[in-house]
Coordinates of C-alpha atoms and ligand atoms in Angstrom, one line a residue:
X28 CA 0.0 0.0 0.0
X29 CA 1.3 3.7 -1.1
X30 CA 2.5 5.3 1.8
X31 CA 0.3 8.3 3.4
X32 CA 1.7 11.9 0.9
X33 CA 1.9 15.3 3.7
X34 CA 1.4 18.1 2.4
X35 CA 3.4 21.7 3.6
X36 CA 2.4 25.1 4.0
X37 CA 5.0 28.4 5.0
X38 CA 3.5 30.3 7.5
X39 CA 4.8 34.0 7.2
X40 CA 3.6 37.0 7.7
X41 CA 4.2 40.7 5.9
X42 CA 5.8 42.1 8.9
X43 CA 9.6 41.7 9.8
X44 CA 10.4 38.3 12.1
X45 CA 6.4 37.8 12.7
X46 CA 6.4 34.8 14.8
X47 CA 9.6 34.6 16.6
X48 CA 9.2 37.6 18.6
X49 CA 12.8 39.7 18.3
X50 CA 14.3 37.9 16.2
X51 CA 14.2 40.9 13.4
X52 CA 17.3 41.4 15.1
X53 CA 18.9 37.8 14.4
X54 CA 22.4 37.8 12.3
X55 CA 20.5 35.4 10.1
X56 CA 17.3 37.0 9.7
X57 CA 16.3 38.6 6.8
X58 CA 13.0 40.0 8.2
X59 CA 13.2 43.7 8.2
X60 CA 13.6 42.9 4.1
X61 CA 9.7 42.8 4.1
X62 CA 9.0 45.7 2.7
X63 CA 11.3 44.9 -0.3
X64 CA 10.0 42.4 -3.2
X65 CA 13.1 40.9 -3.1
X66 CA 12.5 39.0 0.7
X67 CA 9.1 37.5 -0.7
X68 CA 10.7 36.2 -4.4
X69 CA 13.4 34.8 -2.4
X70 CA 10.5 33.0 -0.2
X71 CA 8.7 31.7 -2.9
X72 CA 11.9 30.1 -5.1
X73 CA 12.8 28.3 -2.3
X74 CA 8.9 26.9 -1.2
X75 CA 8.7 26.5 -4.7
X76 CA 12.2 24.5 -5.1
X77 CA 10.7 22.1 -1.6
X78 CA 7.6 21.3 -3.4
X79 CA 5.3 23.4 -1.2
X80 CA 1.5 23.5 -1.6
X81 CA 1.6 27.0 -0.4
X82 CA 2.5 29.9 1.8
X83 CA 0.4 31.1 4.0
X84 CA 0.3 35.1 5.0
X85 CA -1.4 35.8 8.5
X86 CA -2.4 39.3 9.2
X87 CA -3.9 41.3 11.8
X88 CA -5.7 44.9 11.3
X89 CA -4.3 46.2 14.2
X90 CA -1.3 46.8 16.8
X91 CA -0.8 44.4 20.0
X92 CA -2.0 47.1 22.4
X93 CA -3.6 44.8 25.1
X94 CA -0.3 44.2 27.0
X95 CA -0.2 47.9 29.2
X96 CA -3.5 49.5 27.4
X97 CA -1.1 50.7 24.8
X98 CA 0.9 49.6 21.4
X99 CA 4.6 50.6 23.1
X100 CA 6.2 47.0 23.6
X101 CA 4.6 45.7 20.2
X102 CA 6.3 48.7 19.0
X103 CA 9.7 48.5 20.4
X104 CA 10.1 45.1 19.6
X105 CA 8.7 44.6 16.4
X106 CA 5.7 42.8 17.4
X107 CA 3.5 42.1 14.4
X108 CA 4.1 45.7 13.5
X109 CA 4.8 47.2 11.0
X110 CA 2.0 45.1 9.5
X111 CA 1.8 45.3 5.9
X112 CA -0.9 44.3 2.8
X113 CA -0.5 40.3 2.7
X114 CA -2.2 40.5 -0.6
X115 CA 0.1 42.9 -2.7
X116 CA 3.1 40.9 -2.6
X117 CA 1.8 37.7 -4.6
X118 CA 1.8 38.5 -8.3
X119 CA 5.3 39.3 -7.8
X120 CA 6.0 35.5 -6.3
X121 CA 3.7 34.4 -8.4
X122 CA 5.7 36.0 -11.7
X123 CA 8.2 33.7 -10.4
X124 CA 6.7 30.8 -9.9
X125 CA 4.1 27.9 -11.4
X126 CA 3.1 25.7 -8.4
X127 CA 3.2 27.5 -5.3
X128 CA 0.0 28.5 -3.9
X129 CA -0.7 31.7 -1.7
X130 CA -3.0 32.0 1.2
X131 CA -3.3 35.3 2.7
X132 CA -5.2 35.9 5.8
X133 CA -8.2 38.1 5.6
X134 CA -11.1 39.1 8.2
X135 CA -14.9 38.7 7.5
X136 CA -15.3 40.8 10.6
X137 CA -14.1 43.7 8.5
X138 CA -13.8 43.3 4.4
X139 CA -17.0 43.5 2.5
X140 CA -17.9 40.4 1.0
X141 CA -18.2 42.2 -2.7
X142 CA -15.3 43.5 -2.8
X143 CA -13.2 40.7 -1.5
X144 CA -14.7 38.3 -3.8
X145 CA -13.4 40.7 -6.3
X146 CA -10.0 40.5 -4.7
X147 CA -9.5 37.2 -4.5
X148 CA -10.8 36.3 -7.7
X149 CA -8.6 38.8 -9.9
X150 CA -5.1 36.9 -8.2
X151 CA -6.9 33.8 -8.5
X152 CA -6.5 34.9 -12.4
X153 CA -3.3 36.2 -12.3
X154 CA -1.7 33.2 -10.1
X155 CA -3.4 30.5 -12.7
X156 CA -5.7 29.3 -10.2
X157 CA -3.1 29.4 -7.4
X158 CA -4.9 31.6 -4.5
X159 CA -6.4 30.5 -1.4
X160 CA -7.9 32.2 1.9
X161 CA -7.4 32.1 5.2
X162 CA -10.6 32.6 6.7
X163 CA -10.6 34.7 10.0
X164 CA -12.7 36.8 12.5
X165 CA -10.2 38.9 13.6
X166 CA -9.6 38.9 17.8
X167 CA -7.8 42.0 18.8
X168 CA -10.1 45.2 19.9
X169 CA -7.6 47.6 18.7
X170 CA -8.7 46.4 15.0
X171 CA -12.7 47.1 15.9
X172 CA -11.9 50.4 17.0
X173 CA -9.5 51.5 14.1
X174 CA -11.9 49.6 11.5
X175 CA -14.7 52.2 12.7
X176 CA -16.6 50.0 15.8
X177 CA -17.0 50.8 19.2
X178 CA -15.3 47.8 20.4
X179 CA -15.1 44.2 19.2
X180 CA -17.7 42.2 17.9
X181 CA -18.6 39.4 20.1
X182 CA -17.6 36.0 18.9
X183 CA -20.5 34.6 18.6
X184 CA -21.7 37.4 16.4
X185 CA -18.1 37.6 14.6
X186 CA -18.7 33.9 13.4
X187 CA -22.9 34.2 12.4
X188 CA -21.4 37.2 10.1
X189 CA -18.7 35.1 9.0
X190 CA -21.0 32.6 8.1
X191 CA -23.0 34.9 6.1
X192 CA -20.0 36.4 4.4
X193 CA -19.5 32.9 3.1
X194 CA -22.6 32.2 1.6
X195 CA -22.4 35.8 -0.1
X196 CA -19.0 35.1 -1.6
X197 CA -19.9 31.9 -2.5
X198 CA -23.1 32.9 -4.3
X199 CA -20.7 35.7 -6.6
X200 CA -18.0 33.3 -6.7
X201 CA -20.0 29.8 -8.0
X202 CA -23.2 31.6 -9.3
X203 CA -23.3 34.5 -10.7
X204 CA -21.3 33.9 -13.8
X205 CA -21.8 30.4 -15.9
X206 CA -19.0 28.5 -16.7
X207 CA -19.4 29.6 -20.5
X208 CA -20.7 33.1 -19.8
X209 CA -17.8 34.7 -21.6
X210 CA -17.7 34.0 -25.6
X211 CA -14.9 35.9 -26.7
X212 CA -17.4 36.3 -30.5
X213 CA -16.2 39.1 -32.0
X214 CA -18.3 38.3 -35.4
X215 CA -21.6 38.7 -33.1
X216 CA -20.0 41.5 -31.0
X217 CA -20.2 40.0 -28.1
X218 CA -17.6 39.4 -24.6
X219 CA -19.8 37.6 -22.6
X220 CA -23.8 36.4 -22.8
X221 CA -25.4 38.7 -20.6
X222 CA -28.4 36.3 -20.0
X223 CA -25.2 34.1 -18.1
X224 CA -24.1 36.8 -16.1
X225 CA -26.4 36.5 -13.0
X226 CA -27.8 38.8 -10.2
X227 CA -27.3 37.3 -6.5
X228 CA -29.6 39.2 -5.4
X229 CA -28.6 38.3 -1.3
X230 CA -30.8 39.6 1.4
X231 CA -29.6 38.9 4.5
X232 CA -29.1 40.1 8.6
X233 CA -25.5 41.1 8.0
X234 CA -25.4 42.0 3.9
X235 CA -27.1 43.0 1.4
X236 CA -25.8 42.2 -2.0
X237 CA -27.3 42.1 -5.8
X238 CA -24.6 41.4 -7.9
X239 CA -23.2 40.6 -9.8
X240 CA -20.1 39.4 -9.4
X241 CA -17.6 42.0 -11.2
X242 CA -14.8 38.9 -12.1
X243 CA -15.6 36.4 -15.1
X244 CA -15.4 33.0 -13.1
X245 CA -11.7 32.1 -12.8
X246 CA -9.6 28.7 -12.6
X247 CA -10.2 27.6 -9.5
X248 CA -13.9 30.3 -8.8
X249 CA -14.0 29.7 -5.0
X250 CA -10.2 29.9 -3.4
X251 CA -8.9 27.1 -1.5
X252 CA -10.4 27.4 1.6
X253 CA -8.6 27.9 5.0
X254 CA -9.1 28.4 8.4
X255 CA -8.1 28.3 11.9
X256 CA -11.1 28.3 14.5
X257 CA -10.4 26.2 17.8
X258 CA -13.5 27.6 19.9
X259 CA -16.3 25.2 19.6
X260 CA -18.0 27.8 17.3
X261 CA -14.8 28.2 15.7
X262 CA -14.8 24.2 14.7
X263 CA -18.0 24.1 13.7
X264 CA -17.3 26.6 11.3
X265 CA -14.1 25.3 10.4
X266 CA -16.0 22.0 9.7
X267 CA -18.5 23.5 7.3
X268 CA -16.6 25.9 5.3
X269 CA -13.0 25.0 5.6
X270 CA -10.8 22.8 3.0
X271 CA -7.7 23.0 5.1
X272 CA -7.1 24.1 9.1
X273 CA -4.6 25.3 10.9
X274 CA -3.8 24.3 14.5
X275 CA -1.2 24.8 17.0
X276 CA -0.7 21.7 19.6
X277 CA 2.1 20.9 21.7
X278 CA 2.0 17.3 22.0
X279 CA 0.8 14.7 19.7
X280 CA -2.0 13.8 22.2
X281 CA -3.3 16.8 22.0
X282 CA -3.0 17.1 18.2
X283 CA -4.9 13.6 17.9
X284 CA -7.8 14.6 19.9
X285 CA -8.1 18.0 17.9
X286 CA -7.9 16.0 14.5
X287 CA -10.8 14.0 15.6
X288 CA -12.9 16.3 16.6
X289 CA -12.8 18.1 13.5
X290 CA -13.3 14.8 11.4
X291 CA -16.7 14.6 13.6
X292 CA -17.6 17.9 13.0
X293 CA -16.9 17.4 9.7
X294 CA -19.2 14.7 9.4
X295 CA -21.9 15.9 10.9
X296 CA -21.9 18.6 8.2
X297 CA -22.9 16.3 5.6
X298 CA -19.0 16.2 4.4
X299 CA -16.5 12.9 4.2
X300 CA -14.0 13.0 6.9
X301 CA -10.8 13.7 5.0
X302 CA -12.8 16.5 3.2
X303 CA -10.5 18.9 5.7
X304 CA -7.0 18.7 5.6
X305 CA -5.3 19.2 9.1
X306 CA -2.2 21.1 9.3
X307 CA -0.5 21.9 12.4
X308 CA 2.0 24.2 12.9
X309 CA 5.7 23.2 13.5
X310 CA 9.1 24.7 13.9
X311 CA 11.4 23.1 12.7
X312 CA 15.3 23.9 14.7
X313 CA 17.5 21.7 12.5
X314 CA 21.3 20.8 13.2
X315 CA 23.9 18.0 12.4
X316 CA 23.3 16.2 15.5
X317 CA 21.0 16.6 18.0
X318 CA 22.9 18.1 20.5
X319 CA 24.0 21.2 18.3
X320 CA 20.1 21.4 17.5
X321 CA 19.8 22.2 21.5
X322 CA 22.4 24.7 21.4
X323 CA 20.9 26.5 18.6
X324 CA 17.4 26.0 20.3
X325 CA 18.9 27.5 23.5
X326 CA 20.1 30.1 21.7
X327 CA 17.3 31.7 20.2
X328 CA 15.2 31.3 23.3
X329 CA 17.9 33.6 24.7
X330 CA 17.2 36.1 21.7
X331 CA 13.6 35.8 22.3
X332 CA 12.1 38.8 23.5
X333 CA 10.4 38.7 26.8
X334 CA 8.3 42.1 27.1
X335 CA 7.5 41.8 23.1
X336 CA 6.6 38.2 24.0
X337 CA 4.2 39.2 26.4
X338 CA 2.8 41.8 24.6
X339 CA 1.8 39.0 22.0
X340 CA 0.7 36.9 24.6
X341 CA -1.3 39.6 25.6
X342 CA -3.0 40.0 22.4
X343 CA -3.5 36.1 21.6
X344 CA -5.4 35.6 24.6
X345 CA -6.9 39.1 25.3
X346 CA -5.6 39.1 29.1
X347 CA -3.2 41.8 30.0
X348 CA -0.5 39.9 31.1
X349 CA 1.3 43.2 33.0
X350 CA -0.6 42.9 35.5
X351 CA 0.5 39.5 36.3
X352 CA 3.5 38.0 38.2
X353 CA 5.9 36.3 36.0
X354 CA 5.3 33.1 38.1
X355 CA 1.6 33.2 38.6
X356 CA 0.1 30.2 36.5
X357 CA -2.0 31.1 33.7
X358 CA -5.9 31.0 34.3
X359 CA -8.2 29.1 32.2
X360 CA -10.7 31.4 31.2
X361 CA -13.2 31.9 27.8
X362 CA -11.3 34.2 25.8
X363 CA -13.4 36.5 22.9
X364 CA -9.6 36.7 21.5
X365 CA -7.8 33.3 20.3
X366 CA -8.9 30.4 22.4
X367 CA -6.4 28.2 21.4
X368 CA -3.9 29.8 22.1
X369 CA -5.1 30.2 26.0
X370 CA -6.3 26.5 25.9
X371 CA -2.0 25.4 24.9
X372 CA -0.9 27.0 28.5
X373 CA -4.2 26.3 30.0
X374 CA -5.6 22.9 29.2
X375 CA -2.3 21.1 28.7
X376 CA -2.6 17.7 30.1
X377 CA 0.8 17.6 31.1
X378 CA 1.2 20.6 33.3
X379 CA 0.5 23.5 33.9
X380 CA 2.5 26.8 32.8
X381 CA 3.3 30.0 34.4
X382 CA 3.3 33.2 32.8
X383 CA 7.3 32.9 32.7
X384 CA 7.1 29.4 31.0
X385 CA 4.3 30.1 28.7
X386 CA 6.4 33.6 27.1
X387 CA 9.5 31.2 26.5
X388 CA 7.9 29.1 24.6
X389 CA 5.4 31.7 22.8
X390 CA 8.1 33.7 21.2
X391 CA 9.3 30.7 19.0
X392 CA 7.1 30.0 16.8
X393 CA 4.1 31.4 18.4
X394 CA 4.4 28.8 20.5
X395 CA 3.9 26.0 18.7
X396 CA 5.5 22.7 19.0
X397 CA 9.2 22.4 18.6
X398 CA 10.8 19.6 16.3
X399 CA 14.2 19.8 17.4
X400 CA 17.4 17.8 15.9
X401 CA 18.7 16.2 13.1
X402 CA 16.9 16.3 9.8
X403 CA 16.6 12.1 10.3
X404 CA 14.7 12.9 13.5
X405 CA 12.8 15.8 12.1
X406 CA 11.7 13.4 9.0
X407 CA 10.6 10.8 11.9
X408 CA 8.1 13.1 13.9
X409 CA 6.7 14.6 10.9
X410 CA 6.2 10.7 10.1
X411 CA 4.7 9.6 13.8
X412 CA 2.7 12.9 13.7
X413 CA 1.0 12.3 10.4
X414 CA 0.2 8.7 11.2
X415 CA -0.5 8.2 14.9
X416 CA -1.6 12.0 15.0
X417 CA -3.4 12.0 11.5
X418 CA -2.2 15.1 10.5
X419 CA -2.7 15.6 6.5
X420 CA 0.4 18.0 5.9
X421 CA 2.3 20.5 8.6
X422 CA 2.5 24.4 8.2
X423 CA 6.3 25.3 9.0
X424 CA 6.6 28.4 10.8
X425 CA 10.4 30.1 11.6
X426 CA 12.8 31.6 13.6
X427 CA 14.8 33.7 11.8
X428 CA 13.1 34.1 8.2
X429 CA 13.7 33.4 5.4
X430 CA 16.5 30.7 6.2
X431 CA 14.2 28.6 8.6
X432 CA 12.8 27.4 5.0
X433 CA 16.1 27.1 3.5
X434 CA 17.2 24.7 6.0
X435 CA 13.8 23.2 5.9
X436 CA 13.6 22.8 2.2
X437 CA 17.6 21.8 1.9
X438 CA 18.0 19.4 4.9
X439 CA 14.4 17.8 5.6
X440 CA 12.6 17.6 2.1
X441 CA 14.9 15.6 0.6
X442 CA 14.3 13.3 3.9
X443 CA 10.8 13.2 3.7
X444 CA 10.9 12.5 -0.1
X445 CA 13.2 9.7 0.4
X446 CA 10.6 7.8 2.5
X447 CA 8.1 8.4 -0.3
X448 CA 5.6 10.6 2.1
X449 CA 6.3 13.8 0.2
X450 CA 6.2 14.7 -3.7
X451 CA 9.2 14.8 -5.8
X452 CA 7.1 17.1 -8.7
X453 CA 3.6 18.9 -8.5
X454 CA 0.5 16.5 -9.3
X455 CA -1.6 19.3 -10.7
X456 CA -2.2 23.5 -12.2
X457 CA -3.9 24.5 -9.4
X458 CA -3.5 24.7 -5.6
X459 CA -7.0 22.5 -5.3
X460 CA -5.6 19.8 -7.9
X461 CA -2.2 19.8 -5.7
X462 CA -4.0 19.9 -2.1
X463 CA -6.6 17.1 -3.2
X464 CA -5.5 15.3 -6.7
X465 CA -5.6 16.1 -10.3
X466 CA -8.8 17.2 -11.6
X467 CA -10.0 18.9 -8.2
X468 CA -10.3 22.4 -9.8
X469 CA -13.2 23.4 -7.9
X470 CA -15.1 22.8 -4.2
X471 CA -16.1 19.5 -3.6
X472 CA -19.5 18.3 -4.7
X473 CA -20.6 18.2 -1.2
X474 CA -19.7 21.1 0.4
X475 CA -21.8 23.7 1.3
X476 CA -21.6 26.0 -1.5
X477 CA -22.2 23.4 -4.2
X478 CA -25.0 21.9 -2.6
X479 CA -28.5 22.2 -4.1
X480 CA -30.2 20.0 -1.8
X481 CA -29.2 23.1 0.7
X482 CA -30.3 26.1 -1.1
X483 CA -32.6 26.8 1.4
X484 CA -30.1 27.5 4.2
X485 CA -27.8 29.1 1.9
X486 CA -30.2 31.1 -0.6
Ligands
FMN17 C1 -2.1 28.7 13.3 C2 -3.1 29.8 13.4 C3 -3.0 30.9 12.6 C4 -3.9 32.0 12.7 N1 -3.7 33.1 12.0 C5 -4.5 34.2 12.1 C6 -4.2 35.4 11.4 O1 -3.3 35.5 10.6 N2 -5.1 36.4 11.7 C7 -6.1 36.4 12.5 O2 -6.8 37.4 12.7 N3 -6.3 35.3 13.2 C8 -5.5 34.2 13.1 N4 -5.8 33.1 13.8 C9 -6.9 33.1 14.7 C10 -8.1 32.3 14.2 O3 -8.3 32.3 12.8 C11 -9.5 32.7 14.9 O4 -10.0 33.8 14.3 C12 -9.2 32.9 16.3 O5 -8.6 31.8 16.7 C13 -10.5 33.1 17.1 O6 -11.4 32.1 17.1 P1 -11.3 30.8 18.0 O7 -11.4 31.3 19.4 O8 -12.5 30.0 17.5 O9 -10.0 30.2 17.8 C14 -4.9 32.0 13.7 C15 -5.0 30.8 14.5 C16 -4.2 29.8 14.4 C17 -4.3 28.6 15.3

């Protein structure tokens, strides 16, 4: 029997050093290069040359200004600030590439569903069919109040308009124009049938939309489709919509039970189990043996920084953590910020985590799980946590950026593609094709948006 294929995502972000907090200042970090289109062709080329399915681009509206009631520490060190456009840096790694697919991150809380249909829909053009979306809701308060609310949306409310969102952009992306709408027939002076070109005409509690869409349908119409909930709402919507989700686990354990859950979910949305790929975040800290992987692990911990760290903190779980003593365990709370990110220091199995303990390991990686050592060792992980954890593919985060992926893509690929659990060449033309096999163009005939027998939720 053919061995289980992973599948691997970048995870980046348009700001310098994203998620290793103060590593911007790293001899080896290329970070502060961000703002140059150099840094991101560089990226690209080398995901590209490791047989990537994609990078992904987080984002955030907004400063980390929870830490202290003010921006000062996300500031000083860098802390997802600057924050640039995710979106305007992809036709230019796209000019350079055939295979790679992008996924930038952006929020339902505050784009207009017309418009970003529109947006994602012209790079889905201009990449070849190549785009994807990372779906979010957006947690931090100081993006509400700069995006013209009071304050932040509750979550509850945050998902129902997400929700909505999606069956807008669906409806524009899958609807509005037929397949053969544009005819290109110059002798009957004609671009496209108008009586193929469709109204939506939405009506709903969040949006109200007509239509049509303003795109002529494009390779892939609906982008790959990402996202990253862990709240229960946050799976359940993950479980509808999503074709891919991200998750952040430090133990395999802990990974198993989340990749369960969402294969239930999953399920009980009418959807086949493996219809959502799982992809957890790792970072990877490679060396020639395992020992000098610990020094080099040591290291950066030691270049970490701890008030920017906290300030992050701060922001992924919505507590102000200056008010706290450094050795004051963590409190398990409902967050209307990131629950999973409270839940790793909170509901880990294992032990629990001060606030000391929980920054050191949140400004690698965010923290995610650490796969430390040889490129042998790394290979064997990525092995256990794809079988016994029954992850589909990993996203690979960094510490200093871009050479986290160099490493990655010089030292580990060529490990993983010896065991025959990772491609040698691209399967398909489109990210869809090379996330679920050739032919896959589009959404699956049973999801949501391609379902007729559920036009009367959706329409
Ligand atoms: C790996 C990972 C990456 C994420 N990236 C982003 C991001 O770039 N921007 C964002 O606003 N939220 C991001 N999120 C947050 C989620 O998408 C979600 O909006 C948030 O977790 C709140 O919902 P929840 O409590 O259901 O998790 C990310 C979460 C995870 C686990």
């Amino acid at each position: 029997m053919s061995k289980k294929q992973i599948h691997l995502n970048g995870f980046i972000q348009n700001s310098p050093s994203p998620h290793s907090t103060g590593l911007w200042k790293h001899e080896k970090d290329q970070g502060t290069g961000h703002n140059r289109l150099e840094y991101w062709i560089d990226t690209a080329m080398t995901l590209e040359r490791g047989r990537f399915d994609a990078l992904f681009i987080a984002d955030v509206l907004g400063t980390y200004s929870v830490y202290g009631n003010n921006h000062d520490a996300a500031a000083k060190h860098a802390v997802q600030l600057p924050a640039h456009d995710p979106t305007l840096v992809i036709p230019a790694m796209a000019a350079v590439t055939k295979h790679l697919g992008f996924a930038p991150t952006i929020s339902t809380t505050y784009a207009q569903p017309y418009s970003l249909a529109r947006q994602l829909s012209t790079l889905d053009h201009l990449t070849e069919g190549r785009v994807a979306w990372n779906v979010v809701t957006s947690y931090l308060e100081s993006e509400a109040v700069n995006m013209g609310l009071e304050q932040r949306l509750p979550k509850e409310m945050r998902y129902n308009r997400a929700d909505e969102f999606l069956q807008v952009v669906y409806k524009l992306w899958e609807d509005s124009w037929a397949e053969d709408a544009v005819q290109y027939d110059r002798e009957n002076d004609t671009f496209a049938d108008p009586d193929k070109v469709h109204m939506i005409n939405h009506r709903g509690e969040f949006f109200n939309v007509p239509g049509p869409h303003l795109v002529e349908p494009s390779p892939q119409r609906t982008p790959v489709l990402f996202q990253a909930g862990a709240s229960p709402k946050g799976r359940d919507f993950a479980a509808k919509h999503a074709e891919a989700v991200f998750t952040k686990n430090h133990s395999l354990e802990a990974l198993a039970a989340y990749v369960k859950d969402i294969r239930e979910r999953t399920v009980a949305q009418g959807r086949n189990a493996d219809d959502v790929k799982v992809f957890p975040m790792i970072l990877p800290i490679i060396g020639e043996t395992e020992a000098e992987a610990y020094e080099k692990y040591e290291a950066l911990q030691n270049s970490v920084s701890y008030e920017g760290t906290a300030s992050l903190l701060s922001g992924h779980t919505g507590i102000d953590f200056s008010q706290y003593d450094p050795d004051q365990y963590i409190e398990d709370i409902e967050t209307e910020a990131v629950q999973g990110n409270l839940d790793m220091y909170t509901k880990d199995p294992n032990r629990k985590w001060t606030l000391r303990e929980a920054i050191k390991n949140h400004g690698l990686g965010n923290g995610t799980v650490k796969f430390i050592g040889t490129p042998v060792q790394i290979a064997d992980r990525i092995e256990e946590w794809a079988t016994e954890g029954d992850a589909d593919g990993f996203n690979i985060a960094q510490t200093y950026s871009p050479g986290t992926f160099e490493e990655f893509v010089d030292l580990v690929v060529p490990e993983l593609q010896a065991r025959g659990i990772y491609r040698t060449e691209y399967e398909g033309e489109t990210l869809r094709e090379n996330m679920f096999g050739k032919g896959r163009k589009h959404l699956a005939d049973n999801h949501p948006a391609k379902r007729p027998n559920l036009a009367g939720q959706w329409y």
